[in-house]
């Protein structure tokens, strides 16, 4: 899978996590850990790991002016955090949204650099 495809997939998973979080805050219905939470978190973790490795390799070969390795690492960590906390509605909304939006910003920045 290309870096562009991995970026799109991770972005979709983060958007899905945001939707799950917002829907859960409305219903306050707890999710089943083994049927819902863990599979989703594992999917996000796997996507974040693959994306992080591919993005870091890409940056080594094609240094960017506005996207750096530290941002890639932090974005992957934020994606993992968002995937793990999406089903836990007692998580602070501001912190959750900031983590998600921060990861999305780096994903978008890298994706636009790939298109050029």
PDB file of N, CA and C in Angstrom, residues 14 18 21-22 25 74 77-83 85-86 88-104:
ATOM      1  N   UNK A  14      -9.300   8.169  11.820  1.00  0.00           N
ATOM      2  CA  UNK A  14      -9.369   9.244  12.820  1.00  0.00           C
ATOM      3  C   UNK A  14     -10.718   9.948  12.739  1.00  0.00           C
ATOM      4  N   UNK A  18     -13.548  10.182  15.670  1.00  0.00           N
ATOM      5  CA  UNK A  18     -14.218  11.415  16.110  1.00  0.00           C
ATOM      6  C   UNK A  18     -15.735  11.234  16.091  1.00  0.00           C
ATOM      7  N   UNK A  21     -16.788   9.025  18.998  1.00  0.00           N
ATOM      8  CA  UNK A  21     -16.687   9.773  20.255  1.00  0.00           C
ATOM      9  C   UNK A  21     -17.881  10.707  20.429  1.00  0.00           C
ATOM     10  N   UNK A  22     -18.206  11.460  19.388  1.00  0.00           N
ATOM     11  CA  UNK A  22     -19.325  12.407  19.478  1.00  0.00           C
ATOM     12  C   UNK A  22     -20.660  11.684  19.649  1.00  0.00           C
ATOM     13  N   UNK A  25     -20.888  10.356  23.208  1.00  0.00           N
ATOM     14  CA  UNK A  25     -21.166  11.407  24.203  1.00  0.00           C
ATOM     15  C   UNK A  25     -22.645  11.750  24.229  1.00  0.00           C
ATOM     16  N   UNK A  74       4.706  12.205  16.462  1.00  0.00           N
ATOM     17  CA  UNK A  74       3.643  12.723  17.311  1.00  0.00           C
ATOM     18  C   UNK A  74       2.260  12.475  16.709  1.00  0.00           C
ATOM     19  N   UNK A  77       1.362   8.881  17.313  1.00  0.00           N
ATOM     20  CA  UNK A  77       0.980   8.711  18.719  1.00  0.00           C
ATOM     21  C   UNK A  77      -0.417   9.270  18.982  1.00  0.00           C
ATOM     22  N   UNK A  78      -0.719  10.424  18.427  1.00  0.00           N
ATOM     23  CA  UNK A  78      -2.051  11.010  18.593  1.00  0.00           C
ATOM     24  C   UNK A  78      -3.122  10.134  17.962  1.00  0.00           C
ATOM     25  N   UNK A  79      -2.826   9.556  16.798  1.00  0.00           N
ATOM     26  CA  UNK A  79      -3.787   8.661  16.142  1.00  0.00           C
ATOM     27  C   UNK A  79      -4.053   7.445  17.022  1.00  0.00           C
ATOM     28  N   UNK A  80      -2.993   6.873  17.602  1.00  0.00           N
ATOM     29  CA  UNK A  80      -3.164   5.721  18.495  1.00  0.00           C
ATOM     30  C   UNK A  80      -4.014   6.097  19.708  1.00  0.00           C
ATOM     31  N   UNK A  81      -3.742   7.264  20.285  1.00  0.00           N
ATOM     32  CA  UNK A  81      -4.486   7.737  21.452  1.00  0.00           C
ATOM     33  C   UNK A  81      -5.963   7.921  21.105  1.00  0.00           C
ATOM     34  N   UNK A  82      -6.225   8.528  19.965  1.00  0.00           N
ATOM     35  CA  UNK A  82      -7.600   8.765  19.524  1.00  0.00           C
ATOM     36  C   UNK A  82      -8.317   7.433  19.298  1.00  0.00           C
ATOM     37  N   UNK A  83      -7.642   6.479  18.691  1.00  0.00           N
ATOM     38  CA  UNK A  83      -8.243   5.172  18.463  1.00  0.00           C
ATOM     39  C   UNK A  83      -8.580   4.456  19.763  1.00  0.00           C
ATOM     40  N   UNK A  85      -9.152   5.942  22.747  1.00  0.00           N
ATOM     41  CA  UNK A  85     -10.077   6.701  23.606  1.00  0.00           C
ATOM     42  C   UNK A  85     -11.413   7.016  22.946  1.00  0.00           C
ATOM     43  N   UNK A  86     -11.605   6.630  21.714  1.00  0.00           N
ATOM     44  CA  UNK A  86     -12.834   6.992  20.991  1.00  0.00           C
ATOM     45  C   UNK A  86     -14.099   6.470  21.669  1.00  0.00           C
ATOM     46  N   UNK A  88     -14.426   5.834  24.937  1.00  0.00           N
ATOM     47  CA  UNK A  88     -14.494   6.217  26.348  1.00  0.00           C
ATOM     48  C   UNK A  88     -14.904   7.674  26.439  1.00  0.00           C
ATOM     49  N   UNK A  89     -16.145   7.897  26.782  1.00  0.00           N
ATOM     50  CA  UNK A  89     -16.743   9.219  26.666  1.00  0.00           C
ATOM     51  C   UNK A  89     -16.445  10.120  27.852  1.00  0.00           C
ATOM     52  N   UNK A  90     -15.811   9.561  28.894  1.00  0.00           N
ATOM     53  CA  UNK A  90     -15.404  10.410  30.008  1.00  0.00           C
ATOM     54  C   UNK A  90     -14.078  11.111  29.701  1.00  0.00           C
ATOM     55  N   UNK A  91     -13.470  10.749  28.590  1.00  0.00           N
ATOM     56  CA  UNK A  91     -12.269  11.449  28.123  1.00  0.00           C
ATOM     57  C   UNK A  91     -12.645  12.897  27.845  1.00  0.00           C
ATOM     58  N   UNK A  92     -11.790  13.806  28.237  1.00  0.00           N
ATOM     59  CA  UNK A  92     -12.067  15.224  27.987  1.00  0.00           C
ATOM     60  C   UNK A  92     -12.244  15.486  26.499  1.00  0.00           C
ATOM     61  N   UNK A  93     -13.330  16.153  26.168  1.00  0.00           N
ATOM     62  CA  UNK A  93     -13.641  16.418  24.761  1.00  0.00           C
ATOM     63  C   UNK A  93     -12.560  17.264  24.097  1.00  0.00           C
ATOM     64  N   UNK A  94     -12.121  18.318  24.769  1.00  0.00           N
ATOM     65  CA  UNK A  94     -11.129  19.228  24.179  1.00  0.00           C
ATOM     66  C   UNK A  94      -9.826  18.494  23.876  1.00  0.00           C
ATOM     67  N   UNK A  95      -9.351  17.692  24.813  1.00  0.00           N
ATOM     68  CA  UNK A  95      -8.097  16.962  24.618  1.00  0.00           C
ATOM     69  C   UNK A  95      -8.235  15.955  23.470  1.00  0.00           C
ATOM     70  N   UNK A  96      -9.368  15.263  23.424  1.00  0.00           N
ATOM     71  CA  UNK A  96      -9.604  14.281  22.365  1.00  0.00           C
ATOM     72  C   UNK A  96      -9.608  14.959  20.997  1.00  0.00           C
ATOM     73  N   UNK A  97     -10.373  16.030  20.870  1.00  0.00           N
ATOM     74  CA  UNK A  97     -10.489  16.737  19.585  1.00  0.00           C
ATOM     75  C   UNK A  97      -9.145  17.338  19.181  1.00  0.00           C
ATOM     76  N   UNK A  98      -8.418  17.892  20.133  1.00  0.00           N
ATOM     77  CA  UNK A  98      -7.100  18.468  19.819  1.00  0.00           C
ATOM     78  C   UNK A  98      -6.135  17.405  19.313  1.00  0.00           C
ATOM     79  N   UNK A  99      -6.141  16.242  19.951  1.00  0.00           N
ATOM     80  CA  UNK A  99      -5.267  15.149  19.501  1.00  0.00           C
ATOM     81  C   UNK A  99      -5.645  14.699  18.095  1.00  0.00           C
ATOM     82  N   UNK A 100      -6.945  14.549  17.851  1.00  0.00           N
ATOM     83  CA  UNK A 100      -7.414  14.123  16.532  1.00  0.00           C
ATOM     84  C   UNK A 100      -7.074  15.169  15.472  1.00  0.00           C
ATOM     85  N   UNK A 101      -7.372  16.418  15.758  1.00  0.00           N
ATOM     86  CA  UNK A 101      -7.124  17.479  14.779  1.00  0.00           C
ATOM     87  C   UNK A 101      -5.636  17.682  14.515  1.00  0.00           C
ATOM     88  N   UNK A 102      -4.816  17.504  15.538  1.00  0.00           N
ATOM     89  CA  UNK A 102      -3.371  17.617  15.365  1.00  0.00           C
ATOM     90  C   UNK A 102      -2.853  16.537  14.414  1.00  0.00           C
ATOM     91  N   UNK A 103      -3.314  15.316  14.624  1.00  0.00           N
ATOM     92  CA  UNK A 103      -2.910  14.218  13.734  1.00  0.00           C
ATOM     93  C   UNK A 103      -3.409  14.465  12.317  1.00  0.00           C
ATOM     94  N   UNK A 104      -4.655  14.918  12.201  1.00  0.00           N
ATOM     95  CA  UNK A 104      -5.219  15.183  10.871  1.00  0.00           C
ATOM     96  C   UNK A 104      -4.440  16.275  10.142  1.00  0.00           C
TER      97      UNK A 104
END
